[in-house]
């Protein structure tokens, strides 16, 4: 059963509508602030991702350069090892020659 329309019932309905509109306006303001906060955070995240991407690219370039330097150092070490082996062979040859000379000079004592 519907109630008859009276001035009081219409006023009550208008008060209810007004309360609902104020509630919706407050909710809209909260949603608007939340959207602003999300947008601000999104901007900060985008900048952080951009910075991280640049850093990772620089790190990759540095690593590539470092690897090239390490390969060069390894090649230099191998070259030095070959030089050392060559010098060791020369020293051994000199030792053999020295021993031969000493045996020739001091035949009786060897």
Rosetta silent file (secondary structure, phi, psi, omega in degrees, C-alpha in Angstrom):
SEQUENCE: XXXXXXXXXXXXXXXXXXXXXXXXXXXXXXXXXXXXXXXXXXXXXXXXXXXXXXXXXXXXXXXXXXXXXXXXXXXXXXXXXXXXXXXXXXXXXXXXXXXXXXXXXXXXXX
SCORE:     score description
SCORE:     0.000 S_00000001
   1 L     0.000  132.701 -179.782    0.000    0.000    0.000 S_00000001
   2 L   -91.397  146.656  178.461    1.323    3.343   -0.898 S_00000001
   3 L   -85.620  148.266  179.589    1.133    6.235    1.434 S_00000001
   4 L   -67.840  146.378  178.829   -0.563    9.343    0.275 S_00000001
   5 L   -73.903  125.155  175.563    1.703   12.150   -0.828 S_00000001
   6 L  -128.505  166.124  178.552    1.890   14.796    1.769 S_00000001
   7 H   -61.053  -38.826  179.875    4.084   17.798    2.130 S_00000001
   8 H   -67.521  -41.837 -179.353    5.887   16.093    5.028 S_00000001
   9 H   -67.583  -37.487  176.777    6.509   12.871    3.101 S_00000001
  10 H   -66.511  -41.618  177.561    7.839   14.818    0.114 S_00000001
  11 H   -62.474  -41.650  177.735   10.068   16.882    2.457 S_00000001
  12 H   -63.609  -42.864  178.708   11.311   13.669    4.083 S_00000001
  13 H   -63.198  -40.254  177.994   12.018   12.157    0.655 S_00000001
  14 H   -65.918  -39.221  176.008   13.892   15.316   -0.356 S_00000001
  15 H   -62.131  -41.259  178.842   15.947   15.181    2.861 S_00000001
  16 H   -63.694  -45.066  178.662   16.765   11.533    2.111 S_00000001
  17 H   -61.693  -42.428  179.122   17.781   12.430   -1.466 S_00000001
  18 H   -61.692  -43.741  178.984   19.887   15.321   -0.120 S_00000001
  19 H   -62.540  -42.514  179.206   21.677   13.000    2.363 S_00000001
  20 H   -63.008  -42.621  179.972   22.287   10.483   -0.416 S_00000001
  21 H   -64.766  -41.733  176.780   23.676   13.215   -2.686 S_00000001
  22 H   -63.382  -40.879  178.590   25.994   14.508    0.067 S_00000001
  23 H   -62.938  -44.728  178.712   27.161   10.932    0.736 S_00000001
  24 H   -63.718  -39.459  178.760   27.790   10.404   -2.963 S_00000001
  25 H   -63.117  -42.923  178.089   29.654   13.738   -3.198 S_00000001
  26 H   -64.021  -41.905  178.372   31.930   12.740   -0.274 S_00000001
  27 H   -64.181  -40.459  177.650   32.538    9.341   -1.856 S_00000001
  28 H   -61.583  -43.022  178.251   33.305   10.990   -5.183 S_00000001
  29 H   -61.634  -42.050  178.317   35.809   13.319   -3.442 S_00000001
  30 H   -64.338  -42.804  178.846   37.490   10.310   -1.770 S_00000001
  31 H   -63.018  -41.869  179.831   37.588    8.462   -5.096 S_00000001
  32 H   -62.063  -43.235  177.619   39.010   11.566   -6.789 S_00000001
  33 H   -64.467  -39.952  179.440   41.766   11.852   -4.146 S_00000001
  34 H   -64.213  -42.961  178.301   42.515    8.148   -4.491 S_00000001
  35 H   -62.302  -41.143  177.062   42.746    8.467   -8.282 S_00000001
  36 H   -61.758  -43.046  179.028   45.123   11.422   -7.851 S_00000001
  37 H   -63.768  -42.322  179.369   47.261    9.396   -5.430 S_00000001
  38 H   -63.724  -41.891  179.598   47.315    6.439   -7.820 S_00000001
  39 H   -64.037  -41.863  178.185   48.270    8.722  -10.722 S_00000001
  40 H   -63.267  -44.705  179.222   51.063   10.284   -8.651 S_00000001
  41 H   -65.211  -38.359  178.289   52.336    6.858   -7.610 S_00000001
  42 H   -62.209  -41.280  177.845   52.110    5.646  -11.209 S_00000001
  43 H   -62.646  -44.018  178.902   54.236    8.600  -12.345 S_00000001
  44 H   -63.271  -41.331  179.266   56.807    7.838   -9.642 S_00000001
  45 H   -64.655  -40.741  178.941   56.822    4.154  -10.653 S_00000001
  46 H   -62.025  -43.392  178.218   57.247    5.064  -14.321 S_00000001
  47 H   -65.063  -40.947  179.316   60.229    7.286  -13.489 S_00000001
  48 H   -63.989  -40.861  178.613   61.733    4.576  -11.271 S_00000001
  49 H   -65.060  -40.006  178.486   61.354    1.989  -14.055 S_00000001
  50 H   -63.187  -45.486  178.439   62.954    4.382  -16.525 S_00000001
  51 H   -62.804  -42.244  179.798   65.884    4.992  -14.171 S_00000001
  52 H   -64.362  -40.626  178.053   66.250    1.276  -13.533 S_00000001
  53 H   -61.734  -45.177  177.692   66.213    0.552  -17.267 S_00000001
  54 H   -61.333  -43.803  179.612   68.944    3.149  -17.878 S_00000001
  55 H   -61.332  -43.587 -179.369   71.001    1.714  -15.006 S_00000001
  56 H   -64.290  -38.044  177.652   70.631   -1.830  -16.340 S_00000001
  57 H   -65.227  -43.497  178.721   71.736   -0.715  -19.806 S_00000001
  58 H   -64.106  -40.175  178.953   74.775    1.053  -18.341 S_00000001
  59 H   -63.109  -40.793  177.940   75.534   -2.013  -16.233 S_00000001
  60 H   -62.209  -42.579  178.387   75.330   -4.202  -19.339 S_00000001
  61 H   -64.685  -41.523  179.135   77.735   -1.921  -21.194 S_00000001
  62 H   -63.597  -42.930  179.953   80.105   -1.915  -18.220 S_00000001
  63 H   -63.584  -40.928  178.981   79.956   -5.701  -17.972 S_00000001
  64 H   -62.869  -42.922  178.659   80.702   -6.076  -21.692 S_00000001
  65 H   -64.597  -43.034 -179.839   83.666   -3.735  -21.365 S_00000001
  66 H   -63.451  -41.353  178.851   84.874   -5.547  -18.244 S_00000001
  67 H   -62.949  -39.617  177.966   84.603   -8.916  -19.989 S_00000001
  68 H   -64.215  -41.741  178.074   86.664   -7.596  -22.893 S_00000001
  69 H   -63.192  -41.703  179.525   89.275   -6.318  -20.431 S_00000001
  70 H   -64.090  -43.338  178.103   89.353   -9.681  -18.657 S_00000001
  71 H   -60.749  -40.480  178.718   89.809  -11.522  -21.970 S_00000001
  72 H   -64.690  -42.533  178.936   92.693   -9.193  -22.848 S_00000001
  73 H   -63.080  -39.671  178.262   94.268   -9.735  -19.419 S_00000001
  74 H   -63.274  -40.772  177.826   93.943  -13.521  -19.861 S_00000001
  75 H   -64.374  -41.264  178.483   95.662  -13.280  -23.238 S_00000001
  76 H   -63.037  -41.324  179.723   98.420  -11.156  -21.672 S_00000001
  77 H   -64.644  -42.610  178.097   98.872  -13.715  -18.871 S_00000001
  78 H   -61.237  -39.402  178.012   99.113  -16.567  -21.397 S_00000001
  79 H   -64.466  -42.833  178.750  101.741  -14.587  -23.289 S_00000001
  80 H   -64.880  -38.679  178.205  103.685  -13.957  -20.082 S_00000001
  81 H   -62.380  -39.590  177.635  103.451  -17.664  -19.186 S_00000001
  82 H   -64.266  -41.091  177.801  104.930  -18.529  -22.586 S_00000001
  83 H   -62.611  -41.672 -179.675  107.735  -16.006  -21.965 S_00000001
  84 H   -64.997  -43.167  178.298  108.406  -17.518  -18.536 S_00000001
  85 H   -61.113  -39.637  178.192  108.511  -21.049  -20.010 S_00000001
  86 H   -63.810  -43.681  179.104  110.933  -19.815  -22.645 S_00000001
  87 H   -65.199  -38.618  178.146  113.159  -18.217  -19.984 S_00000001
  88 H   -62.653  -39.262  178.702  113.006  -21.400  -17.897 S_00000001
  89 H   -64.848  -39.799  178.155  114.138  -23.402  -20.922 S_00000001
  90 H   -64.946  -41.231  179.066  117.003  -20.946  -21.455 S_00000001
  91 H   -63.157  -43.627  179.076  118.002  -21.215  -17.774 S_00000001
  92 H   -61.575  -42.257  177.438  117.950  -25.020  -17.991 S_00000001
  93 H   -61.425  -42.177  178.089  120.061  -24.834  -21.117 S_00000001
  94 H   -64.862  -38.587  178.522  122.502  -22.516  -19.334 S_00000001
  95 H   -63.619  -41.493  178.419  122.610  -24.853  -16.342 S_00000001
  96 H   -64.329  -44.140  178.798  123.406  -27.785  -18.598 S_00000001
  97 H   -63.543  -41.749  179.442  126.105  -25.730  -20.360 S_00000001
  98 H   -62.385  -44.871  179.583  127.469  -24.554  -17.011 S_00000001
  99 H   -62.168  -40.897  179.197  127.607  -28.116  -15.687 S_00000001
 100 H   -62.158  -43.273  179.637  129.385  -29.247  -18.867 S_00000001
 101 H   -64.159  -44.671 -179.634  131.958  -26.437  -18.505 S_00000001
 102 H   -63.119  -40.217  178.451  132.484  -27.235  -14.821 S_00000001
 103 H   -65.209  -35.946  178.964  132.937  -30.925  -15.604 S_00000001
 104 H   -69.047  -43.411 -178.275  135.451  -30.018  -18.281 S_00000001
 105 H   -72.162  -45.224 -176.190  137.359  -27.656  -15.982 S_00000001
 106 L  -111.949   57.908 -175.320  137.157  -29.807  -12.871 S_00000001
 107 H   -54.626  -41.287 -173.600  137.110  -33.278  -14.425 S_00000001
 108 H   -71.695  -29.949 -174.742  138.572  -34.952  -11.432 S_00000001
 109 H   -88.032  -11.773 -178.727  136.130  -33.534   -8.885 S_00000001
 110 L  -102.406    0.000    0.000  132.912  -34.414  -10.741 S_00000001
